[in-house]
């Protein structure tokens, strides 16, 4: 094995072996998804910045979520688009490791942010009179910073463990990006420790947060049913249902990918799941929050009216 071990300089991303014509169609589809993701999340960030009524803890965390979704797209989509048209489909070793690290970082960040957002809604609905005191800007900043820092450190653990492994060939990754499980399959050493750490991280970053979110929204549901005002119940349901849609899409696909038995989900099916997770979730998140959130739609109408008024003047 020592004779076969050489310094790895690049990997080959196998991607989708479906023929040139289908690759061109996929290139067009993924390009549209990428553009909509950047525009949708960029629009969300811009609207939150310019609209004073959206300067609240909920939309502060939503702006962080939009930032994560933009980072998701910029990390995986450009390389995927290039590989659809490039026959070599190569990626440097350093680029592959960085892609893996950033993907894990942003995935962990989104997990923690969704938990923080559920806690924010819990406080807003269960303790409305004390909401501004409990969720003050110092607390919000600390929660957001912790979400990012913990995620970077947790992903760093995975990266260090991968870098300790030898890769002696073949160097073909059966995926459209450097997903951690696909990369580990190329290591010519025992990866049991890596697999254990990944499973433990899934329990910590997926199952634990999901349980917390479900408990929070159970309590929120009880509180909503106690609201006397029909308008108040409608507003609370509108806000929370948007968050639950995002939670369901994100945690559902992630748990199926990393914790379901592998025999039930062959590699090609895993690619499809990752497409939904990496391409469509970031694109759908701003649509869900915009179309199902009355405050966002009202802020948009106010911004458009102010813009039209300024043009007339």
GROMACS .gro file of C-alpha atoms in nm:
model
  313
    1UNK     CA    1   0.000   0.000   0.000
    2UNK     CA    2   0.289   0.235   0.073
    3UNK     CA    3   0.409   0.200  -0.286
    4UNK     CA    4   0.064   0.297  -0.418
    5UNK     CA    5   0.024   0.599  -0.191
    6UNK     CA    6   0.100   0.918  -0.385
    7UNK     CA    7   0.032   1.284  -0.327
    8UNK     CA    8  -0.325   1.344  -0.446
    9UNK     CA    9  -0.349   1.661  -0.655
   10UNK     CA   10  -0.704   1.631  -0.790
   11UNK     CA   11  -1.025   1.430  -0.788
   12UNK     CA   12  -1.269   1.354  -1.067
   13UNK     CA   13  -1.634   1.436  -0.993
   14UNK     CA   14  -1.835   1.176  -1.182
   15UNK     CA   15  -2.159   1.371  -1.149
   16UNK     CA   16  -2.445   1.266  -1.375
   17UNK     CA   17  -2.359   1.022  -1.656
   18UNK     CA   18  -2.665   1.091  -1.871
   19UNK     CA   19  -2.530   1.204  -2.208
   20UNK     CA   20  -2.437   1.546  -2.356
   21UNK     CA   21  -2.792   1.655  -2.443
   22UNK     CA   22  -2.928   1.586  -2.096
   23UNK     CA   23  -2.622   1.757  -1.947
   24UNK     CA   24  -2.706   2.071  -2.145
   25UNK     CA   25  -3.067   2.056  -2.021
   26UNK     CA   26  -2.945   2.009  -1.663
   27UNK     CA   27  -2.703   2.298  -1.709
   28UNK     CA   28  -2.993   2.525  -1.810
   29UNK     CA   29  -3.214   2.402  -1.522
   30UNK     CA   30  -2.943   2.434  -1.258
   31UNK     CA   31  -2.842   2.775  -1.390
   32UNK     CA   32  -3.198   2.898  -1.347
   33UNK     CA   33  -3.212   2.754  -0.995
   34UNK     CA   34  -2.881   2.924  -0.915
   35UNK     CA   35  -3.000   3.259  -1.047
   36UNK     CA   36  -3.331   3.235  -0.859
   37UNK     CA   37  -3.147   3.137  -0.541
   38UNK     CA   38  -2.916   3.437  -0.559
   39UNK     CA   39  -3.195   3.677  -0.657
   40UNK     CA   40  -3.446   3.543  -0.404
   41UNK     CA   41  -3.213   3.541  -0.107
   42UNK     CA   42  -3.049   3.865  -0.216
   43UNK     CA   43  -3.393   4.024  -0.238
   44UNK     CA   44  -3.473   3.898   0.114
   45UNK     CA   45  -3.152   4.046   0.252
   46UNK     CA   46  -3.209   4.376   0.074
   47UNK     CA   47  -3.570   4.407   0.187
   48UNK     CA   48  -3.479   4.337   0.549
   49UNK     CA   49  -3.202   4.599   0.533
   50UNK     CA   50  -3.411   4.880   0.382
   51UNK     CA   51  -3.743   4.817   0.558
   52UNK     CA   52  -3.736   4.948   0.920
   53UNK     CA   53  -4.040   4.740   1.022
   54UNK     CA   54  -3.841   4.423   0.949
   55UNK     CA   55  -3.562   4.522   1.187
   56UNK     CA   56  -3.666   4.265   1.446
   57UNK     CA   57  -3.504   3.948   1.585
   58UNK     CA   58  -3.707   3.719   1.360
   59UNK     CA   59  -3.589   3.889   1.041
   60UNK     CA   60  -3.237   3.927   1.174
   61UNK     CA   61  -3.217   3.547   1.193
   62UNK     CA   62  -3.392   3.521   0.856
   63UNK     CA   63  -3.120   3.740   0.705
   64UNK     CA   64  -2.861   3.500   0.845
   65UNK     CA   65  -3.052   3.210   0.689
   66UNK     CA   66  -3.058   3.388   0.353
   67UNK     CA   67  -2.681   3.441   0.381
   68UNK     CA   68  -2.633   3.069   0.445
   69UNK     CA   69  -2.846   2.979   0.142
   70UNK     CA   70  -2.643   3.210  -0.083
   71UNK     CA   71  -2.323   3.056   0.051
   72UNK     CA   72  -2.463   2.705  -0.010
   73UNK     CA   73  -2.528   2.787  -0.373
   74UNK     CA   74  -2.194   2.957  -0.434
   75UNK     CA   75  -2.009   2.663  -0.277
   76UNK     CA   76  -2.150   2.377  -0.486
   77UNK     CA   77  -2.342   2.503  -0.790
   78UNK     CA   78  -2.065   2.674  -0.997
   79UNK     CA   79  -1.844   2.364  -0.992
   80UNK     CA   80  -2.143   2.145  -1.081
   81UNK     CA   81  -2.228   2.369  -1.377
   82UNK     CA   82  -1.870   2.359  -1.504
   83UNK     CA   83  -1.855   1.980  -1.477
   84UNK     CA   84  -2.175   1.941  -1.678
   85UNK     CA   85  -1.995   2.094  -1.977
   86UNK     CA   86  -1.636   1.993  -1.903
   87UNK     CA   87  -1.544   1.635  -1.991
   88UNK     CA   88  -1.250   1.625  -1.748
   89UNK     CA   89  -1.475   1.704  -1.445
   90UNK     CA   90  -1.171   1.757  -1.226
   91UNK     CA   91  -1.138   1.946  -0.900
   92UNK     CA   92  -0.816   2.009  -0.711
   93UNK     CA   93  -0.754   1.829  -0.382
   94UNK     CA   94  -0.746   2.159  -0.193
   95UNK     CA   95  -1.063   2.276  -0.367
   96UNK     CA   96  -1.237   1.950  -0.286
   97UNK     CA   97  -1.143   1.968   0.082
   98UNK     CA   98  -1.255   2.331   0.100
   99UNK     CA   99  -1.586   2.245  -0.067
  100UNK     CA  100  -1.646   1.965   0.182
  101UNK     CA  101  -1.557   2.190   0.476
  102UNK     CA  102  -1.779   2.478   0.365
  103UNK     CA  103  -2.072   2.249   0.285
  104UNK     CA  104  -2.057   2.099   0.635
  105UNK     CA  105  -2.020   2.444   0.788
  106UNK     CA  106  -2.323   2.589   0.614
  107UNK     CA  107  -2.532   2.277   0.681
  108UNK     CA  108  -2.453   2.294   1.053
  109UNK     CA  109  -2.519   2.668   1.058
  110UNK     CA  110  -2.861   2.622   0.903
  111UNK     CA  111  -2.946   2.354   1.160
  112UNK     CA  112  -2.859   2.582   1.450
  113UNK     CA  113  -3.029   2.885   1.294
  114UNK     CA  114  -3.356   2.693   1.249
  115UNK     CA  115  -3.343   2.600   1.617
  116UNK     CA  116  -3.275   2.961   1.715
  117UNK     CA  117  -3.563   3.079   1.497
  118UNK     CA  118  -3.798   2.829   1.660
  119UNK     CA  119  -3.691   2.958   2.002
  120UNK     CA  120  -3.754   3.315   1.884
  121UNK     CA  121  -4.110   3.223   1.776
  122UNK     CA  122  -4.161   3.035   2.104
  123UNK     CA  123  -4.073   3.345   2.307
  124UNK     CA  124  -4.275   3.575   2.080
  125UNK     CA  125  -4.595   3.372   2.114
  126UNK     CA  126  -4.565   3.229   2.466
  127UNK     CA  127  -4.419   3.543   2.629
  128UNK     CA  128  -4.518   3.838   2.408
  129UNK     CA  129  -4.495   4.098   2.688
  130UNK     CA  130  -4.137   4.000   2.771
  131UNK     CA  131  -4.027   3.934   2.412
  132UNK     CA  132  -3.823   4.252   2.362
  133UNK     CA  133  -3.648   4.196   2.693
  134UNK     CA  134  -3.566   3.828   2.638
  135UNK     CA  135  -3.476   3.861   2.269
  136UNK     CA  136  -3.279   4.186   2.288
  137UNK     CA  137  -3.021   4.267   2.024
  138UNK     CA  138  -2.730   4.154   2.240
  139UNK     CA  139  -2.887   3.810   2.283
  140UNK     CA  140  -2.969   3.788   1.911
  141UNK     CA  141  -2.613   3.879   1.812
  142UNK     CA  142  -2.469   3.622   2.052
  143UNK     CA  143  -2.703   3.348   1.924
  144UNK     CA  144  -2.616   3.423   1.562
  145UNK     CA  145  -2.243   3.436   1.635
  146UNK     CA  146  -2.256   3.108   1.828
  147UNK     CA  147  -2.442   2.946   1.536
  148UNK     CA  148  -2.163   3.035   1.296
  149UNK     CA  149  -1.868   2.967   1.529
  150UNK     CA  150  -1.994   2.625   1.646
  151UNK     CA  151  -2.061   2.525   1.287
  152UNK     CA  152  -1.714   2.623   1.169
  153UNK     CA  153  -1.553   2.431   1.455
  154UNK     CA  154  -1.767   2.120   1.407
  155UNK     CA  155  -1.688   2.111   1.034
  156UNK     CA  156  -1.319   2.160   1.116
  157UNK     CA  157  -1.322   1.834   1.314
  158UNK     CA  158  -1.442   1.644   1.006
  159UNK     CA  159  -1.185   1.817   0.785
  160UNK     CA  160  -0.893   1.732   1.013
  161UNK     CA  161  -0.996   1.367   1.026
  162UNK     CA  162  -1.023   1.351   0.645
  163UNK     CA  163  -0.682   1.513   0.594
  164UNK     CA  164  -0.523   1.240   0.807
  165UNK     CA  165  -0.643   0.970   0.566
  166UNK     CA  166  -0.431   0.840   0.276
  167UNK     CA  167  -0.579   0.845  -0.076
  168UNK     CA  168  -0.407   0.601  -0.309
  169UNK     CA  169  -0.658   0.571  -0.593
  170UNK     CA  170  -0.889   0.558  -0.769
  171UNK     CA  171  -0.966   0.929  -0.740
  172UNK     CA  172  -1.315   0.929  -0.892
  173UNK     CA  173  -1.589   1.067  -0.665
  174UNK     CA  174  -1.931   0.931  -0.760
  175UNK     CA  175  -2.108   1.259  -0.688
  176UNK     CA  176  -2.152   1.607  -0.835
  177UNK     CA  177  -1.960   1.772  -0.549
  178UNK     CA  178  -1.719   1.667  -0.274
  179UNK     CA  179  -1.973   1.524  -0.033
  180UNK     CA  180  -1.802   1.383   0.276
  181UNK     CA  181  -1.930   1.025   0.255
  182UNK     CA  182  -1.835   0.999  -0.112
  183UNK     CA  183  -1.486   1.132  -0.038
  184UNK     CA  184  -1.437   0.883   0.247
  185UNK     CA  185  -1.504   0.594   0.008
  186UNK     CA  186  -1.180   0.678  -0.174
  187UNK     CA  187  -0.960   0.654   0.135
  188UNK     CA  188  -0.734   0.349   0.146
  189UNK     CA  189  -0.749   0.324   0.525
  190UNK     CA  190  -0.999   0.243   0.796
  191UNK     CA  191  -1.264   0.518   0.813
  192UNK     CA  192  -1.455   0.379   1.111
  193UNK     CA  193  -1.364   0.678   1.328
  194UNK     CA  194  -1.484   0.917   1.058
  195UNK     CA  195  -1.813   0.729   1.024
  196UNK     CA  196  -1.868   0.733   1.402
  197UNK     CA  197  -1.797   1.107   1.421
  198UNK     CA  198  -2.035   1.173   1.131
  199UNK     CA  199  -2.312   0.973   1.296
  200UNK     CA  200  -2.253   1.149   1.630
  201UNK     CA  201  -2.258   1.485   1.453
  202UNK     CA  202  -2.588   1.391   1.286
  203UNK     CA  203  -2.739   1.311   1.624
  204UNK     CA  204  -2.604   1.636   1.768
  205UNK     CA  205  -2.680   1.863   1.471
  206UNK     CA  206  -2.991   1.699   1.322
  207UNK     CA  207  -3.186   1.477   1.563
  208UNK     CA  208  -3.128   1.696   1.870
  209UNK     CA  209  -3.225   2.024   1.701
  210UNK     CA  210  -3.523   1.861   1.529
  211UNK     CA  211  -3.655   1.735   1.863
  212UNK     CA  212  -3.609   2.082   2.013
  213UNK     CA  213  -3.794   2.241   1.720
  214UNK     CA  214  -4.083   1.993   1.746
  215UNK     CA  215  -4.117   2.053   2.121
  216UNK     CA  216  -4.105   2.429   2.068
  217UNK     CA  217  -4.375   2.422   1.803
  218UNK     CA  218  -4.594   2.192   2.007
  219UNK     CA  219  -4.586   2.453   2.283
  220UNK     CA  220  -4.641   2.727   2.024
  221UNK     CA  221  -4.944   2.544   1.882
  222UNK     CA  222  -5.099   2.521   2.227
  223UNK     CA  223  -5.037   2.893   2.280
  224UNK     CA  224  -5.186   2.984   1.941
  225UNK     CA  225  -5.504   2.791   2.014
  226UNK     CA  226  -5.543   2.997   2.331
  227UNK     CA  227  -5.530   3.329   2.143
  228UNK     CA  228  -5.874   3.488   2.152
  229UNK     CA  229  -5.832   3.707   1.845
  230UNK     CA  230  -5.892   3.537   1.512
  231UNK     CA  231  -5.655   3.783   1.341
  232UNK     CA  232  -5.386   3.705   1.600
  233UNK     CA  233  -5.422   3.332   1.543
  234UNK     CA  234  -5.403   3.378   1.165
  235UNK     CA  235  -5.089   3.590   1.187
  236UNK     CA  236  -4.919   3.346   1.426
  237UNK     CA  237  -5.008   3.047   1.207
  238UNK     CA  238  -4.883   3.226   0.895
  239UNK     CA  239  -4.544   3.302   1.047
  240UNK     CA  240  -4.493   2.964   1.211
  241UNK     CA  241  -4.616   2.757   0.917
  242UNK     CA  242  -4.354   2.923   0.695
  243UNK     CA  243  -4.083   2.822   0.940
  244UNK     CA  244  -4.219   2.468   0.969
  245UNK     CA  245  -4.211   2.427   0.590
  246UNK     CA  246  -3.842   2.516   0.584
  247UNK     CA  247  -3.771   2.292   0.884
  248UNK     CA  248  -3.947   1.998   0.720
  249UNK     CA  249  -3.764   2.038   0.390
  250UNK     CA  250  -3.422   2.079   0.548
  251UNK     CA  251  -3.426   1.824   0.831
  252UNK     CA  252  -3.627   1.568   0.635
  253UNK     CA  253  -3.385   1.550   0.344
  254UNK     CA  254  -3.076   1.567   0.569
  255UNK     CA  255  -3.187   1.283   0.797
  256UNK     CA  256  -3.274   1.062   0.500
  257UNK     CA  257  -2.931   1.125   0.346
  258UNK     CA  258  -2.713   1.071   0.651
  259UNK     CA  259  -2.908   0.847   0.888
  260UNK     CA  260  -3.127   0.620   0.671
  261UNK     CA  261  -2.994   0.268   0.592
  262UNK     CA  262  -2.768   0.291   0.286
  263UNK     CA  263  -2.907  -0.024   0.127
  264UNK     CA  264  -3.240   0.149   0.073
  265UNK     CA  265  -3.089   0.450  -0.101
  266UNK     CA  266  -2.839   0.371  -0.381
  267UNK     CA  267  -2.586   0.633  -0.486
  268UNK     CA  268  -2.797   0.767  -0.774
  269UNK     CA  269  -3.092   0.821  -0.541
  270UNK     CA  270  -2.858   0.994  -0.296
  271UNK     CA  271  -2.756   1.234  -0.573
  272UNK     CA  272  -3.119   1.323  -0.632
  273UNK     CA  273  -3.170   1.388  -0.261
  274UNK     CA  274  -2.861   1.609  -0.255
  275UNK     CA  275  -2.994   1.798  -0.555
  276UNK     CA  276  -3.304   1.883  -0.356
  277UNK     CA  277  -3.094   1.965  -0.050
  278UNK     CA  278  -2.827   2.172  -0.226
  279UNK     CA  279  -3.017   2.332  -0.516
  280UNK     CA  280  -3.387   2.353  -0.442
  281UNK     CA  281  -3.399   2.416  -0.065
  282UNK     CA  282  -3.198   2.742  -0.087
  283UNK     CA  283  -3.418   2.851  -0.379
  284UNK     CA  284  -3.746   2.764  -0.204
  285UNK     CA  285  -3.666   2.923   0.134
  286UNK     CA  286  -3.712   3.287   0.027
  287UNK     CA  287  -4.025   3.194  -0.169
  288UNK     CA  288  -4.176   3.022   0.134
  289UNK     CA  289  -4.101   3.312   0.367
  290UNK     CA  290  -4.213   3.574   0.115
  291UNK     CA  291  -4.533   3.412  -0.012
  292UNK     CA  292  -4.653   3.288   0.327
  293UNK     CA  293  -4.544   3.583   0.541
  294UNK     CA  294  -4.782   3.878   0.559
  295UNK     CA  295  -4.520   4.116   0.702
  296UNK     CA  296  -4.278   4.050   0.416
  297UNK     CA  297  -4.551   4.104   0.156
  298UNK     CA  298  -4.656   4.426   0.329
  299UNK     CA  299  -4.296   4.547   0.341
  300UNK     CA  300  -4.260   4.471  -0.030
  301UNK     CA  301  -4.576   4.669  -0.113
  302UNK     CA  302  -4.454   4.964   0.095
  303UNK     CA  303  -4.114   4.960  -0.075
  304UNK     CA  304  -4.273   4.949  -0.421
  305UNK     CA  305  -4.517   5.229  -0.333
  306UNK     CA  306  -4.236   5.447  -0.196
  307UNK     CA  307  -4.030   5.381  -0.509
  308UNK     CA  308  -4.320   5.471  -0.739
  309UNK     CA  309  -4.394   5.782  -0.533
  310UNK     CA  310  -4.033   5.899  -0.551
  311UNK     CA  311  -4.029   5.848  -0.928
  312UNK     CA  312  -4.347   6.054  -0.970
  313UNK     CA  313  -4.203   6.334  -0.760
   0.00000   0.00000   0.00000
